[in-house]
């Protein structure tokens, strides 16, 4: 369904973007922000799913600044490599610049929303606070948000967290809920990564419910 294109940010860095288009005219564009595993098969499938729901979808390869075309597995050395890139080698400001570039390109198709997972969940939160041109954003189990509560979202923002997530304690989720009472925040009886059907932590019921809530949110704010 999709194809790979290239965008160039204002600092001259070029990066790949996986794009998927709906059958008819798009209702807008959803920017899909990757986990720590790169724009892999799962992220491409997520983009394809939003295209089937009527949106143009664009998934920028944010790790291209460190290692182009990287696709990692979900355990062992691959997971450690993804963590090392996300937490050490990749400058968050560079990632946000590439997201901004993607949003600017996406605006050619009308309103732009954003959804991010894991590392992308944190980027979704930061994008809601710092990236211009977005109508709304959805953050799935983004680690590190509770340490950045001085940030202020400028657009409607929806959070999804997993109650069994060892990486994000419910005490952090409570801090986020209290800091941003106007944002929708949902928790699920599931583990980190519950949306990814390539992982053992996949939870179909939680994934389906969260996705429907995200779709309703996009429809509300991008219509």
CSV table of N, CA and C in Angstrom, one decimal, residues 109-190:
chain,number,residue,atom,x,y,z
A,109,UNK,N,-2.1,18.1,2.4
A,109,UNK,CA,-3.3,17.3,2.3
A,109,UNK,C,-4.4,17.7,3.3
A,110,UNK,N,-4.3,18.9,3.8
A,110,UNK,CA,-5.3,19.4,4.8
A,110,UNK,C,-4.8,19.3,6.2
A,111,UNK,N,-5.7,19.0,7.1
A,111,UNK,CA,-5.4,19.0,8.6
A,111,UNK,C,-4.4,17.9,8.9
A,112,UNK,N,-3.6,18.1,9.9
A,112,UNK,CA,-2.5,17.1,10.2
A,112,UNK,C,-2.7,16.7,11.7
A,113,UNK,N,-2.8,15.4,12.0
A,113,UNK,CA,-2.7,14.9,13.3
A,113,UNK,C,-1.5,14.1,13.5
A,114,UNK,N,-1.2,13.7,14.7
A,114,UNK,CA,0.1,12.9,14.9
A,114,UNK,C,-0.2,11.8,16.0
A,115,UNK,N,0.4,10.7,15.8
A,115,UNK,CA,0.3,9.6,16.8
A,115,UNK,C,1.7,9.0,16.9
A,116,UNK,N,2.0,8.7,18.2
A,116,UNK,CA,3.3,8.1,18.4
A,116,UNK,C,3.3,7.1,19.5
A,117,UNK,N,4.2,6.1,19.4
A,117,UNK,CA,4.2,4.9,20.3
A,117,UNK,C,5.5,4.8,21.0
A,118,UNK,N,5.5,4.6,22.3
A,118,UNK,CA,6.7,4.3,23.1
A,118,UNK,C,7.6,5.6,22.9
A,119,UNK,N,8.8,5.5,22.4
A,119,UNK,CA,9.6,6.7,22.1
A,119,UNK,C,8.8,7.7,21.3
A,120,UNK,N,8.0,7.2,20.4
A,120,UNK,CA,7.1,8.1,19.6
A,120,UNK,C,6.0,8.7,20.5
A,121,UNK,N,5.7,8.0,21.6
A,121,UNK,CA,4.7,8.6,22.5
A,121,UNK,C,5.2,9.9,23.2
A,122,UNK,N,6.5,9.8,23.6
A,122,UNK,CA,7.2,11.0,24.1
A,122,UNK,C,7.3,12.1,23.1
A,123,UNK,N,7.7,11.7,21.8
A,123,UNK,CA,7.8,12.7,20.8
A,123,UNK,C,6.4,13.3,20.4
A,124,UNK,N,5.3,12.5,20.6
A,124,UNK,CA,4.0,13.1,20.3
A,124,UNK,C,3.7,14.1,21.4
A,125,UNK,N,4.0,13.9,22.6
A,125,UNK,CA,3.8,14.9,23.7
A,125,UNK,C,4.6,16.1,23.4
A,126,UNK,N,5.9,15.9,23.1
A,126,UNK,CA,6.8,17.1,22.8
A,126,UNK,C,6.3,17.8,21.6
A,127,UNK,N,5.8,17.1,20.6
A,127,UNK,CA,5.3,17.7,19.4
A,127,UNK,C,4.1,18.6,19.7
A,128,UNK,N,3.2,18.1,20.5
A,128,UNK,CA,2.1,18.9,20.9
A,128,UNK,C,2.5,20.2,21.6
A,129,UNK,N,3.6,20.2,22.2
A,129,UNK,CA,4.1,21.4,22.9
A,129,UNK,C,5.0,22.3,22.0
A,130,UNK,N,5.7,21.7,21.0
A,130,UNK,CA,6.7,22.5,20.3
A,130,UNK,C,6.6,22.6,18.8
A,131,UNK,N,5.8,21.7,18.2
A,131,UNK,CA,5.7,21.6,16.7
A,131,UNK,C,4.5,22.4,16.3
A,132,UNK,N,4.7,23.2,15.3
A,132,UNK,CA,3.6,24.0,14.7
A,132,UNK,C,2.9,23.3,13.6
A,133,UNK,N,1.6,23.6,13.4
A,133,UNK,CA,0.9,23.1,12.2
A,133,UNK,C,0.1,21.8,12.5
A,134,UNK,N,0.1,21.4,13.7
A,134,UNK,CA,-0.7,20.2,14.1
A,134,UNK,C,-2.1,20.5,14.6
A,135,UNK,N,-3.1,19.7,14.2
A,135,UNK,CA,-4.4,19.9,14.8
A,135,UNK,C,-4.6,19.2,16.1
A,136,UNK,N,-3.9,18.1,16.3
A,136,UNK,CA,-4.1,17.3,17.5
A,136,UNK,C,-3.0,16.2,17.5
A,137,UNK,N,-2.8,15.6,18.7
A,137,UNK,CA,-1.8,14.5,18.8
A,137,UNK,C,-2.3,13.5,19.8
A,138,UNK,N,-1.8,12.2,19.5
A,138,UNK,CA,-2.1,11.1,20.4
A,138,UNK,C,-0.8,10.4,20.8
A,139,UNK,N,-0.7,10.2,22.1
A,139,UNK,CA,0.5,9.6,22.7
A,139,UNK,C,0.2,8.3,23.3
A,140,UNK,N,0.9,7.2,22.8
A,140,UNK,CA,0.8,5.9,23.4
A,140,UNK,C,2.0,5.6,24.3
A,141,UNK,N,1.8,5.3,25.5
A,141,UNK,CA,2.8,4.9,26.5
A,141,UNK,C,4.2,5.5,26.3
A,142,UNK,N,4.2,6.8,26.3
A,142,UNK,CA,5.5,7.5,26.1
A,142,UNK,C,6.2,7.6,27.4
A,143,UNK,N,7.4,7.1,27.5
A,143,UNK,CA,8.2,7.2,28.7
A,143,UNK,C,8.9,8.5,28.8
A,144,UNK,N,9.0,9.0,30.0
A,144,UNK,CA,9.8,10.3,30.2
A,144,UNK,C,8.9,11.5,30.3
A,145,UNK,N,7.6,11.4,30.0
A,145,UNK,CA,6.7,12.5,30.0
A,145,UNK,C,6.6,13.2,31.4
A,146,UNK,N,6.6,12.3,32.4
A,146,UNK,CA,6.4,12.8,33.8
A,146,UNK,C,7.6,13.7,34.2
A,147,UNK,N,8.7,13.6,33.6
A,147,UNK,CA,9.9,14.4,33.9
A,147,UNK,C,9.9,15.7,33.2
A,148,UNK,N,8.9,16.0,32.3
A,148,UNK,CA,8.8,17.2,31.5
A,148,UNK,C,7.5,17.9,31.6
A,149,UNK,N,7.0,17.9,32.8
A,149,UNK,CA,5.6,18.5,33.0
A,149,UNK,C,5.6,20.0,33.0
A,150,UNK,N,6.8,20.6,32.8
A,150,UNK,CA,6.9,22.1,32.6
A,150,UNK,C,6.4,22.5,31.2
A,151,UNK,N,6.4,21.5,30.3
A,151,UNK,CA,6.0,21.7,29.0
A,151,UNK,C,4.4,21.9,28.9
A,152,UNK,N,4.0,22.7,28.0
A,152,UNK,CA,2.6,23.0,27.9
A,152,UNK,C,2.1,22.6,26.5
A,153,UNK,N,1.2,21.7,26.3
A,153,UNK,CA,0.6,21.3,25.0
A,153,UNK,C,-0.2,22.5,24.5
A,154,UNK,N,0.0,22.8,23.2
A,154,UNK,CA,-0.7,23.9,22.5
A,154,UNK,C,-1.9,23.4,21.7
A,155,UNK,N,-2.1,22.1,21.6
A,155,UNK,CA,-3.2,21.5,20.8
A,155,UNK,C,-3.9,20.4,21.6
A,156,UNK,N,-5.0,20.0,21.2
A,156,UNK,CA,-5.7,18.8,21.9
A,156,UNK,C,-4.8,17.6,21.9
A,157,UNK,N,-4.7,16.9,23.0
A,157,UNK,CA,-3.7,15.8,23.2
A,157,UNK,C,-4.4,14.7,23.9
A,158,UNK,N,-4.2,13.5,23.5
A,158,UNK,CA,-4.8,12.3,24.1
A,158,UNK,C,-3.7,11.3,24.5
A,159,UNK,N,-3.8,10.8,25.7
A,159,UNK,CA,-2.8,9.8,26.2
A,159,UNK,C,-3.4,8.4,26.3
A,160,UNK,N,-2.6,7.4,26.1
A,160,UNK,CA,-2.9,6.0,26.3
A,160,UNK,C,-1.8,5.4,27.1
A,161,UNK,N,-2.1,4.8,28.3
A,161,UNK,CA,-1.0,4.2,29.1
A,161,UNK,C,-1.5,2.7,29.5
A,162,UNK,N,-0.5,1.9,29.8
A,162,UNK,CA,-0.7,0.5,30.2
A,162,UNK,C,-0.5,0.4,31.7
A,163,UNK,N,-1.5,-0.2,32.3
A,163,UNK,CA,-1.5,-0.3,33.8
A,163,UNK,C,-0.4,-1.3,34.3
A,164,UNK,N,0.0,-2.2,33.4
A,164,UNK,CA,1.0,-3.2,33.8
A,164,UNK,C,2.4,-2.8,33.3
A,165,UNK,N,2.6,-1.6,32.8
A,165,UNK,CA,3.8,-1.2,32.2
A,165,UNK,C,4.9,-0.9,33.3
A,166,UNK,N,5.9,-1.7,33.3
A,166,UNK,CA,7.0,-1.6,34.3
A,166,UNK,C,7.9,-0.3,34.0
A,167,UNK,N,7.8,0.2,32.8
A,167,UNK,CA,8.6,1.3,32.4
A,167,UNK,C,8.0,2.6,32.8
A,168,UNK,N,6.6,2.7,33.0
A,168,UNK,CA,5.9,3.9,33.3
A,168,UNK,C,5.0,3.6,34.5
A,169,UNK,N,5.4,3.8,35.7
A,169,UNK,CA,4.5,3.5,36.8
A,169,UNK,C,3.3,4.3,36.8
A,170,UNK,N,2.2,3.8,37.5
A,170,UNK,CA,1.0,4.5,37.5
A,170,UNK,C,1.1,5.8,38.3
A,171,UNK,N,2.1,5.9,39.2
A,171,UNK,CA,2.3,7.2,39.9
A,171,UNK,C,2.7,8.3,38.9
A,172,UNK,N,3.5,7.9,37.8
A,172,UNK,CA,3.8,8.9,36.8
A,172,UNK,C,2.6,9.3,36.0
A,173,UNK,N,1.7,8.3,35.7
A,173,UNK,CA,0.5,8.5,35.0
A,173,UNK,C,-0.4,9.5,35.7
A,174,UNK,N,-0.4,9.3,37.1
A,174,UNK,CA,-1.2,10.2,37.9
A,174,UNK,C,-0.7,11.7,37.8
A,175,UNK,N,0.6,11.8,37.8
A,175,UNK,CA,1.2,13.1,37.7
A,175,UNK,C,0.8,13.8,36.4
A,176,UNK,N,0.9,13.0,35.3
A,176,UNK,CA,0.5,13.5,34.0
A,176,UNK,C,-1.0,13.9,33.9
A,177,UNK,N,-1.8,13.0,34.5
A,177,UNK,CA,-3.3,13.3,34.5
A,177,UNK,C,-3.5,14.6,35.3
A,178,UNK,N,-2.9,14.8,36.4
A,178,UNK,CA,-3.1,16.0,37.2
A,178,UNK,C,-2.5,17.3,36.6
A,179,UNK,N,-1.4,17.1,35.8
A,179,UNK,CA,-0.8,18.2,35.2
A,179,UNK,C,-1.6,18.7,34.0
A,180,UNK,N,-2.3,17.8,33.3
A,180,UNK,CA,-3.0,18.1,32.1
A,180,UNK,C,-4.4,17.7,32.2
A,181,UNK,N,-5.2,18.3,33.1
A,181,UNK,CA,-6.6,17.8,33.3
A,181,UNK,C,-7.5,17.9,32.0
A,182,UNK,N,-7.1,18.8,31.1
A,182,UNK,CA,-7.9,19.0,29.9
A,182,UNK,C,-7.6,17.9,28.8
A,183,UNK,N,-6.6,17.2,29.0
A,183,UNK,CA,-6.2,16.1,28.0
A,183,UNK,C,-7.0,14.8,28.3
A,184,UNK,N,-7.4,14.1,27.3
A,184,UNK,CA,-8.0,12.8,27.5
A,184,UNK,C,-6.9,11.8,27.9
A,185,UNK,N,-7.1,11.1,28.9
A,185,UNK,CA,-6.1,10.1,29.4
A,185,UNK,C,-6.8,8.8,29.7
A,186,UNK,N,-6.3,7.7,29.1
A,186,UNK,CA,-6.9,6.4,29.2
A,186,UNK,C,-5.9,5.4,29.7
A,187,UNK,N,-6.3,4.5,30.6
A,187,UNK,CA,-5.4,3.4,30.9
A,187,UNK,C,-6.0,2.1,30.6
A,188,UNK,N,-5.2,1.0,30.4
A,188,UNK,CA,-5.7,-0.3,30.0
A,188,UNK,C,-5.0,-1.4,30.8
A,189,UNK,N,-5.7,-2.4,31.1
A,189,UNK,CA,-5.2,-3.6,31.8
A,189,UNK,C,-4.3,-4.4,30.8
A,190,UNK,N,-3.2,-3.8,30.5
A,190,UNK,CA,-2.3,-4.4,29.5
A,190,UNK,C,-0.9,-3.9,29.8
